[in-house]
Short mmCIF file of C-alpha atoms in Angstrom, two decimals:
data_model
loop_
_atom_site.label_atom_id
_atom_site.label_comp_id
_atom_site.label_asym_id
_atom_site.label_seq_id
_atom_site.Cartn_x
_atom_site.Cartn_y
_atom_site.Cartn_z
CA MET P 1 64.01 -18.00 64.78
CA THR P 2 63.38 -21.51 66.03
CA GLY P 3 60.13 -21.63 68.02
CA ALA P 4 58.91 -18.16 66.92
CA GLN P 5 55.42 -17.94 65.46
CA GLN P 6 55.35 -17.19 61.73
CA LEU P 7 52.99 -14.27 60.99
CA HIS P 8 53.56 -13.82 57.23
CA ASN P 9 54.41 -16.02 54.25
CA ILE P 10 58.03 -15.92 53.16
CA GLY P 11 59.32 -15.83 49.60
CA ARG P 12 56.07 -14.31 48.33
CA ARG P 13 54.86 -10.89 47.16
CA ARG P 14 55.31 -9.11 50.50
CA ALA P 15 58.90 -10.33 50.69
CA TYR P 16 59.72 -8.94 47.25
CA VAL P 17 58.11 -5.57 48.03
CA ILE P 18 60.13 -5.25 51.25
CA TRP P 19 63.31 -6.31 49.49
CA ALA P 20 62.78 -3.91 46.57
CA THR P 21 62.29 -1.01 48.97
CA ALA P 22 65.43 -1.88 50.93
CA LEU P 23 67.33 -2.46 47.68
CA ALA P 24 66.50 1.08 46.54
CA VAL P 25 68.08 2.36 49.76
CA TYR P 26 71.19 0.26 49.13
CA VAL P 27 71.49 1.73 45.62
CA LEU P 28 71.31 5.18 47.20
CA ALA P 29 73.93 4.21 49.79
CA VAL P 30 76.35 3.10 47.06
CA PHE P 31 75.68 6.38 45.25
CA HIS P 32 76.51 8.40 48.37
CA ARG P 33 79.60 6.25 49.00
CA THR P 34 81.02 6.85 45.52
CA SER P 35 79.74 10.41 45.00
CA LEU P 36 83.19 11.95 45.44
CA GLY P 37 84.78 9.80 42.73
CA VAL P 38 84.18 12.20 39.82
CA ALA P 39 84.39 15.34 41.98
CA GLY P 40 87.92 14.91 43.30
CA LEU P 41 89.46 17.75 41.30
CA LEU P 42 86.49 20.03 41.98
CA ALA P 43 86.72 19.22 45.69
CA ALA P 44 90.42 20.06 45.74
CA GLU P 45 89.62 23.44 44.17
CA ARG P 46 86.56 24.15 46.35
CA PHE P 47 88.30 23.42 49.65
CA ASP P 48 91.79 24.52 48.49
CA ILE P 49 93.38 21.30 49.72
CA SER P 50 96.35 19.07 48.87
CA GLY P 51 96.32 15.52 47.54
CA SER P 52 96.65 13.90 50.96
CA GLN P 53 93.86 16.11 52.29
CA LEU P 54 91.67 15.11 49.36
CA ALA P 55 92.40 11.46 50.15
CA THR P 56 91.44 12.11 53.76
CA PHE P 57 87.82 12.70 52.72
CA THR P 58 87.41 9.15 51.44
CA VAL P 59 89.83 7.61 53.94
CA LEU P 60 87.82 8.97 56.86
CA GLN P 61 84.53 7.95 55.25
CA LEU P 62 85.71 4.37 54.76
CA ALA P 63 87.40 4.26 58.16
CA VAL P 64 84.09 5.06 59.80
CA TYR P 65 82.36 2.47 57.59
CA ALA P 66 84.87 -0.24 58.45
CA GLY P 67 85.03 0.61 62.13
CA MET P 68 81.26 0.32 62.50
CA GLN P 69 80.88 -3.12 60.91
CA ILE P 70 80.99 -5.14 64.12
CA PRO P 71 78.97 -2.66 66.26
CA VAL P 72 76.34 -2.49 63.52
CA GLY P 73 76.11 -6.29 63.50
CA VAL P 74 75.46 -6.33 67.24
CA LEU P 75 72.86 -3.54 67.00
CA LEU P 76 71.23 -5.23 64.04
CA ASP P 77 70.54 -8.38 66.05
CA ARG P 78 69.01 -6.30 68.81
CA PHE P 79 66.96 -3.64 66.99
CA GLY P 80 66.33 -5.14 63.55
CA SER P 81 66.86 -3.99 59.97
CA LYS P 82 64.17 -1.31 59.77
CA ALA P 83 65.56 0.79 62.60
CA LEU P 84 69.11 0.58 61.29
CA ILE P 85 68.21 1.36 57.68
CA ILE P 86 66.23 4.43 58.76
CA SER P 87 69.09 5.52 61.02
CA GLY P 88 71.52 5.04 58.15
CA LEU P 89 69.34 7.08 55.80
CA VAL P 90 69.06 9.92 58.30
CA ALA P 91 72.84 10.00 58.72
CA MET P 92 73.56 9.86 54.96
CA THR P 93 70.95 12.52 54.18
CA ALA P 94 72.32 14.87 56.82
CA GLY P 95 75.89 14.17 55.69
CA GLN P 96 75.20 14.86 52.03
CA LEU P 97 73.30 18.09 52.78
CA TRP P 98 76.17 19.17 55.03
CA PHE P 99 78.68 18.36 52.27
CA ALA P 100 76.64 20.44 49.80
CA THR P 101 77.07 23.56 51.90
CA ALA P 102 80.49 22.86 53.44
CA ASP P 103 83.06 25.52 52.62
CA SER P 104 86.00 24.34 54.71
CA PHE P 105 88.10 21.21 54.91
CA ALA P 106 86.98 20.47 58.48
CA MET P 107 83.28 20.74 57.58
CA GLY P 108 83.81 18.51 54.58
CA LEU P 109 85.47 15.89 56.77
CA GLY P 110 82.56 15.90 59.20
CA ALA P 111 80.09 15.45 56.37
CA ARG P 112 81.94 12.50 54.81
CA ALA P 113 82.26 10.82 58.23
CA LEU P 114 78.50 11.10 58.69
CA ILE P 115 77.93 9.59 55.25
CA GLY P 116 80.25 6.69 56.12
CA ALA P 117 78.39 6.05 59.37
CA GLY P 118 75.04 5.90 57.60
CA ASP P 119 76.38 3.74 54.78
CA ALA P 120 77.70 1.21 57.31
CA MET P 121 74.17 0.44 58.51
CA VAL P 122 72.58 -0.44 55.17
CA PHE P 123 74.11 -3.47 53.44
CA THR P 124 74.11 -5.92 56.34
CA SER P 125 70.59 -4.78 57.23
CA VAL P 126 69.39 -5.63 53.73
CA LEU P 127 71.11 -9.03 53.91
CA ARG P 128 69.29 -9.74 57.18
CA LEU P 129 65.95 -8.96 55.56
CA ILE P 130 66.77 -11.37 52.73
CA ALA P 131 67.72 -14.13 55.17
CA LEU P 132 64.44 -13.80 57.06
CA TRP P 133 61.94 -13.08 54.29
CA PHE P 134 63.06 -15.55 51.60
CA LEU P 135 63.30 -19.32 51.36
CA VAL P 136 66.72 -20.93 51.69
CA ARG P 137 66.80 -21.74 47.96
CA GLN P 138 65.81 -18.15 47.08
CA ALA P 139 68.20 -16.26 49.35
CA PRO P 140 71.46 -16.81 47.38
CA VAL P 141 69.91 -15.52 44.15
CA ILE P 142 68.34 -12.51 45.86
CA THR P 143 71.65 -11.73 47.56
CA GLN P 144 73.49 -11.84 44.23
CA LEU P 145 70.87 -9.56 42.66
CA THR P 146 71.24 -7.16 45.57
CA GLY P 147 74.95 -6.80 44.94
CA MET P 148 74.47 -6.42 41.19
CA VAL P 149 71.62 -3.89 41.28
CA GLY P 150 73.28 -1.97 44.11
CA GLN P 151 76.13 -1.08 41.77
CA MET P 152 73.71 1.07 39.80
CA GLY P 153 74.40 3.61 42.51
CA ALA P 154 78.00 3.75 41.34
CA VAL P 155 76.81 4.24 37.75
CA ALA P 156 74.67 7.18 38.86
CA ALA P 157 77.68 8.60 40.71
CA ALA P 158 79.76 8.65 37.53
CA ILE P 159 78.37 10.20 34.33
CA PRO P 160 75.06 11.63 35.68
CA LEU P 161 76.71 13.16 38.74
CA SER P 162 79.55 14.57 36.67
CA ALA P 163 77.05 16.16 34.28
CA ALA P 164 75.03 17.56 37.20
CA LEU P 165 78.12 19.10 38.79
CA HIS P 166 78.95 20.95 35.60
CA ALA P 167 75.34 21.99 34.95
CA TRP P 168 74.08 22.82 38.45
CA GLY P 169 77.21 23.40 40.45
CA TRP P 170 78.41 21.85 43.69
CA THR P 171 75.74 22.93 46.19
CA MET P 172 72.65 22.18 44.10
CA THR P 173 73.99 18.79 42.97
CA TYR P 174 74.84 17.46 46.40
CA ALA P 175 71.76 18.99 48.02
CA THR P 176 69.54 17.23 45.47
CA ALA P 177 71.35 13.96 46.16
CA GLY P 178 70.81 14.47 49.87
CA PHE P 179 67.05 15.03 49.57
CA LEU P 180 66.67 11.62 47.89
CA GLY P 181 67.18 10.15 51.36
CA VAL P 182 63.88 11.68 52.52
CA VAL P 183 62.03 9.56 49.96
CA GLY P 184 63.92 6.49 51.13
CA ILE P 185 63.06 7.12 54.77
CA LEU P 186 59.37 7.40 53.93
CA GLY P 187 59.47 4.19 51.87
CA ILE P 188 61.18 2.12 54.56
CA PHE P 189 58.91 3.49 57.27
CA LEU P 190 55.76 2.54 55.36
CA VAL P 191 56.83 -0.73 53.72
CA ALA P 192 59.64 -2.49 55.60
CA LYS P 193 59.02 -5.04 58.32
CA ASP P 194 61.89 -6.65 60.20
CA SER P 195 60.72 -10.24 60.15
CA PRO P 196 57.82 -12.49 59.15
CA TYR P 197 58.09 -14.03 62.62
CA GLU P 198 56.82 -12.88 65.97
CA ARG P 199 59.46 -10.79 67.69
CA GLY P 200 60.75 -12.34 70.89
CA ALA P 201 62.37 -10.70 73.86
CA VAL P 202 65.21 -8.31 73.08
CA GLU P 203 68.55 -9.92 73.72
CA LYS P 204 70.78 -7.93 76.05
CA ILE P 205 74.27 -7.16 74.85
CA LYS P 206 76.79 -8.77 77.19
CA ILE P 207 80.04 -6.94 76.55
CA ARG P 208 82.44 -9.46 78.11
CA ALA P 209 80.86 -12.45 76.38
CA LEU P 210 80.81 -10.53 73.10
CA ARG P 211 84.49 -9.67 73.44
CA ASP P 212 85.43 -13.30 74.10
CA SER P 213 83.38 -14.57 71.15
CA LEU P 214 84.92 -12.00 68.81
CA GLY P 215 88.37 -13.23 69.84
CA GLN P 216 87.40 -16.81 69.06
CA VAL P 217 86.05 -15.83 65.65
CA TRP P 218 89.16 -13.85 64.74
CA ARG P 219 91.53 -16.66 65.75
CA ASP P 220 89.83 -19.06 63.34
CA PRO P 221 92.06 -19.47 60.22
CA GLY P 222 88.94 -19.34 58.02
CA THR P 223 88.20 -15.82 59.27
CA ARG P 224 91.75 -14.72 58.60
CA LEU P 225 91.71 -16.34 55.16
CA GLY P 226 88.51 -14.48 54.29
CA PHE P 227 89.99 -11.24 55.67
CA SER P 228 93.12 -11.77 53.55
CA VAL P 229 91.15 -12.44 50.36
CA HIS P 230 88.97 -9.37 50.89
CA PHE P 231 92.03 -7.27 51.80
CA THR P 232 93.88 -8.21 48.62
CA THR P 233 91.15 -8.24 45.97
CA GLN P 234 88.87 -5.37 46.94
CA PHE P 235 91.10 -2.35 47.46
CA ALA P 236 92.19 -1.68 43.84
CA PRO P 237 88.69 -1.16 42.39
CA THR P 238 87.59 0.70 45.52
CA VAL P 239 90.50 3.14 45.46
CA PHE P 240 90.13 3.65 41.71
CA ALA P 241 86.37 4.21 41.72
CA LEU P 242 86.08 6.23 44.92
CA LEU P 243 89.04 8.59 44.70
CA TRP P 244 92.15 8.26 42.58
CA GLY P 245 90.85 6.76 39.33
CA PHE P 246 89.32 9.96 37.97
CA PRO P 247 92.39 12.17 38.66
CA PHE P 248 94.68 9.41 37.32
CA LEU P 249 92.76 9.19 34.06
CA VAL P 250 92.33 12.97 33.57
CA ALA P 251 95.52 14.51 34.98
CA GLY P 252 97.77 11.50 34.38
CA GLN P 253 96.48 9.85 31.21
CA GLY P 254 95.10 12.95 29.50
CA LEU P 255 91.50 11.83 29.11
CA THR P 256 88.59 14.26 29.17
CA PRO P 257 86.31 14.26 32.23
CA GLY P 258 83.62 12.67 30.06
CA GLN P 259 85.91 9.84 28.98
CA ALA P 260 87.07 9.24 32.54
CA SER P 261 83.48 9.13 33.81
CA ALA P 262 82.59 6.68 31.05
CA LEU P 263 85.44 4.37 32.09
CA LEU P 264 84.31 4.46 35.73
CA THR P 265 80.82 3.54 34.57
CA TRP P 266 82.26 0.74 32.43
CA MET P 267 83.95 -0.66 35.56
CA THR P 268 80.55 -1.04 37.17
CA PHE P 269 79.10 -2.93 34.20
CA VAL P 270 82.12 -5.25 34.10
CA ALA P 271 81.60 -6.04 37.77
CA LEU P 272 77.91 -6.72 37.14
CA PHE P 273 78.68 -9.36 34.54
CA ALA P 274 81.75 -10.81 36.26
CA GLY P 275 79.95 -11.42 39.57
CA PRO P 276 77.66 -14.30 38.51
CA THR P 277 80.49 -15.97 36.58
CA ILE P 278 82.84 -15.93 39.56
CA GLY P 279 80.01 -17.01 41.84
CA ARG P 280 79.12 -20.03 39.73
CA TRP P 281 82.75 -21.11 39.37
CA THR P 282 83.59 -20.84 43.05
CA GLY P 283 80.32 -22.58 43.93
CA ARG P 284 81.33 -25.57 41.84
CA HIS P 285 84.99 -25.58 42.89
CA PRO P 286 85.14 -24.41 46.53
CA TYR P 287 88.45 -26.16 47.11
CA TYR P 288 90.12 -23.68 44.73
CA ARG P 289 88.55 -20.45 46.01
CA SER P 290 91.78 -19.14 47.53
CA LEU P 291 93.69 -19.97 44.37
CA MET P 292 91.07 -18.14 42.29
CA ALA P 293 91.64 -15.07 44.45
CA LEU P 294 95.39 -15.29 43.86
CA VAL P 295 94.84 -15.56 40.09
CA LEU P 296 92.66 -12.43 40.15
CA VAL P 297 95.25 -10.51 42.15
CA GLY P 298 97.98 -11.62 39.74
CA ALA P 299 95.97 -10.46 36.72
CA ILE P 300 95.16 -7.06 38.24
CA SER P 301 98.73 -6.37 39.32
CA LEU P 302 100.10 -7.49 35.92
CA VAL P 303 97.95 -5.05 33.94
CA TRP P 304 98.82 -2.24 36.34
CA ALA P 305 102.52 -3.07 35.96
CA ILE P 306 102.21 -2.77 32.17
CA VAL P 307 100.38 0.57 32.31
CA LEU P 308 102.72 2.10 34.86
CA ALA P 309 105.82 0.86 33.04
CA LEU P 310 104.96 2.62 29.77
CA PRO P 311 107.04 5.77 29.25
CA THR P 312 104.09 7.63 27.73
CA GLN P 313 100.36 7.87 28.27
CA SER P 314 98.56 4.59 27.60
CA PRO P 315 96.34 4.13 24.55
CA LEU P 316 92.62 4.12 25.24
CA TRP P 317 92.27 0.40 24.57
CA LEU P 318 94.84 -0.40 27.25
CA LEU P 319 93.07 1.84 29.76
CA ILE P 320 89.85 -0.02 28.99
CA VAL P 321 91.66 -3.28 29.72
CA LEU P 322 93.05 -1.77 32.93
CA VAL P 323 89.70 -0.68 34.33
CA SER P 324 88.03 -3.92 33.19
CA VAL P 325 90.52 -6.20 34.92
CA THR P 326 90.63 -3.97 38.00
CA ALA P 327 86.83 -4.05 38.22
CA VAL P 328 86.81 -7.85 38.54
CA GLY P 329 88.44 -7.46 41.94
CA GLY P 330 85.10 -6.23 43.31
CA PRO P 331 83.05 -9.39 42.71
CA GLY P 332 86.19 -11.43 43.32
CA SER P 333 86.33 -10.09 46.85
CA LEU P 334 82.97 -11.75 47.61
CA ILE P 335 84.84 -15.06 47.62
CA ALA P 336 85.94 -13.96 51.09
CA PHE P 337 82.41 -14.17 52.51
CA ASP P 338 81.87 -17.61 51.05
CA LEU P 339 85.10 -18.73 52.72
CA ALA P 340 83.92 -17.35 56.06
CA ARG P 341 80.65 -19.27 55.71
CA SER P 342 82.58 -22.51 55.24
CA PHE P 343 84.48 -22.10 58.51
CA HIS P 344 81.75 -20.87 60.83
CA ARG P 345 78.43 -22.14 62.04
CA SER P 346 75.44 -19.92 61.44
CA GLU P 347 75.42 -18.30 64.88
CA ARG P 348 78.92 -16.89 64.32
CA TYR P 349 78.62 -15.93 60.64
CA GLY P 350 77.57 -12.34 61.25
CA ARG P 351 80.62 -11.56 63.37
CA ALA P 352 82.90 -13.36 60.94
CA SER P 353 81.42 -11.45 58.00
CA GLY P 354 81.98 -8.15 59.77
CA MET P 355 85.65 -8.97 60.32
CA VAL P 356 86.07 -10.15 56.73
CA ASN P 357 84.39 -7.00 55.41
CA MET P 358 86.91 -4.88 57.27
CA GLY P 359 89.80 -6.42 55.32
CA GLY P 360 89.17 -4.70 52.00
CA PHE P 361 88.43 -1.37 53.61
CA VAL P 362 91.60 -1.46 55.71
CA ALA P 363 93.57 -2.02 52.50
CA SER P 364 91.61 0.68 50.68
CA LEU P 365 92.21 3.21 53.43
CA THR P 366 95.92 2.42 53.50
CA THR P 367 96.27 2.73 49.73
CA MET P 368 94.32 5.98 49.47
CA ALA P 369 96.45 7.53 52.17
CA LEU P 370 99.71 6.27 50.64
CA VAL P 371 98.85 7.65 47.20
CA GLY P 372 97.91 11.04 48.67
CA ILE P 373 101.04 11.28 50.82
CA ILE P 374 103.32 10.34 47.93
CA LEU P 375 101.67 12.85 45.60
CA ASP P 376 102.11 15.58 48.20
CA GLN P 377 105.82 14.80 48.45
CA ILE P 378 106.55 14.71 44.72
CA ALA P 379 103.97 17.30 43.57
CA PRO P 380 103.79 19.89 46.36
CA GLY P 381 101.95 22.29 44.05
CA GLY P 382 98.73 20.36 44.53
CA PRO P 383 96.31 18.47 42.24
CA GLN P 384 96.60 21.12 39.50
CA THR P 385 100.26 20.12 38.99
CA TYR P 386 99.89 16.33 38.88
CA THR P 387 101.62 14.59 35.98
CA LEU P 388 101.79 11.05 34.66
CA ASP P 389 105.19 10.55 36.30
CA ASN P 390 103.70 11.60 39.65
CA PHE P 391 100.89 9.07 39.32
CA ARG P 392 103.27 6.40 38.08
CA ILE P 393 105.18 6.59 41.37
CA ALA P 394 102.17 7.05 43.64
CA MET P 395 100.02 4.29 42.15
CA SER P 396 102.93 1.85 42.40
CA SER P 397 102.28 1.77 46.14
CA GLN P 398 99.51 -0.72 45.36
CA PHE P 399 102.09 -3.43 44.74
CA LEU P 400 103.08 -3.36 48.41
CA LEU P 401 99.57 -4.36 49.45
CA TRP P 402 99.13 -6.90 46.66
CA GLY P 403 102.35 -8.61 47.69
CA PHE P 404 101.54 -8.61 51.39
CA GLY P 405 97.97 -9.72 50.75
CA ALA P 406 99.00 -12.58 48.47
CA TRP P 407 101.37 -13.83 51.16
CA MET P 408 98.56 -13.71 53.74
CA ILE P 409 96.20 -15.62 51.42
CA TRP P 410 98.71 -18.39 50.87
CA ARG P 411 99.59 -18.58 54.55
CA TYR P 412 96.01 -18.89 55.81
CA HIS P 413 95.01 -21.08 52.89
CA GLN P 414 97.44 -23.66 54.22
CA ARG P 415 96.28 -23.20 57.83
CA SER P 416 92.61 -23.45 56.90
CA LEU P 417 93.23 -26.69 54.98
CA ASP P 418 94.95 -28.09 58.08
CA LEU P 419 91.83 -27.26 60.07
CA VAL P 420 89.57 -28.91 57.49
CA ALA P 421 91.73 -32.03 57.54
CA GLU P 422 91.17 -32.37 61.30
CA SER P 423 87.41 -32.84 60.87
CA PRO P 424 86.32 -36.27 59.54
CA GLY P 425 84.77 -36.02 56.11
CA ALA P 426 85.26 -32.26 55.76
CA MET P 427 88.09 -32.45 53.21
CA ASP P 428 86.18 -34.93 51.04
CA ALA P 429 83.09 -32.73 51.20
CA LEU P 430 85.13 -29.70 50.16
CA ARG P 431 86.62 -31.52 47.19
CA ARG P 432 83.15 -32.71 46.14
CA GLY P 433 81.89 -29.13 45.99
CA TYR P 434 80.27 -28.61 49.38
CA THR P 435 80.78 -25.26 51.07
CA LEU P 436 79.08 -26.18 54.36
CA LEU P 437 81.56 -28.59 55.90
CA PRO P 438 80.86 -31.42 58.38
CA GLY P 439 82.14 -30.57 61.85
CA ILE P 440 83.07 -27.02 60.82
CA SER P 441 80.28 -24.96 59.34
CA ARG P 442 77.38 -27.38 59.90
CA ASP P 443 75.59 -27.55 63.20
CA PRO P 444 76.26 -30.76 65.14
CA ASP P 445 72.69 -32.01 64.78
CA GLU P 446 72.80 -31.73 60.98
CA GLY P 447 75.02 -34.80 60.71
#
């Protein structure tokens, strides 16, 4: 925005009103994203589908979300946040209304894909509004609040949605959820403004130059380290909350639907409180961010190993520990974006963030599919026949991704440190607690 005329004050009342309106949309997007979590068994019955087909709903939704990250970033720079948020709301509203009336597997797939496409446009658009409308010292706090408050959508998609499904039925529940998007569209249209600065000429998208720059960003070891951290830490809570957690707790561990919904809600609250703690620690000790990620992965995999190794159903207290530790992987995955920021200058951060964000969703998609395929093989009778032994085998597939991801983290941790060591003063700055590194993430004229 250098050289653009400033038309409005930043960091003041208007900024907070715009942010609050966009934040409400993000909460709704998280709700739509996680709205199948407590309805997995009902969906299997409604569409008469197998476990792998049930997994396909969420796999396809997240595949669309992940695949659109880089295109959305390019479109965001060209058209601005307001246009993309409205487009995302239109897609999510149409998708949820379609899902409410869908009566076949194919129609359900189309609806979830549309929801994933709309969801992909929201979060990065909100982050762009924060970057433009708030002061540099305000933006990190507002970003953290955005992530925390956004998780209220997951809370609404647990107990309240479960209660609505049993009280109103499938069609009325999802149709009501869909119509909430109309309110969001009206709010963004009336309140949101892309930037406090005068809008310059629209930048043309040069495909060849974009392709070359994406290759450069991906080859950077900092990008691959961030991708690896996000890949390894994010998939367990995502898979659990979005698809397989509810069936695992009800069909495998013998909990009631109410108890399972309460545990999924508890996961969200754990993530809310864990986020600021992890953020403060990594901010003070950036040199150890990769090691912190490995510690989190080790803790999550250890608790899962204990639960899956028990010959009988786990006591409630142990399941509470399981979901609590698993939930920490969500805020822990945000370490990945901080790593990307340390290895890229500002003009490349958006592309790097898009690539990093794909890591966790690639792992989530893989795990969801693996669990569904395994369940189909060992429980061909469908979700109504799932047992604890079936889930014990299927959920063990997570260890493959934890092991591979931990190896990737360690590998690119070493390569990224080699890159830091090549730039004078960067290693000392990293050890002293700086995340913007001389010669790496700082612009040349910043010294």
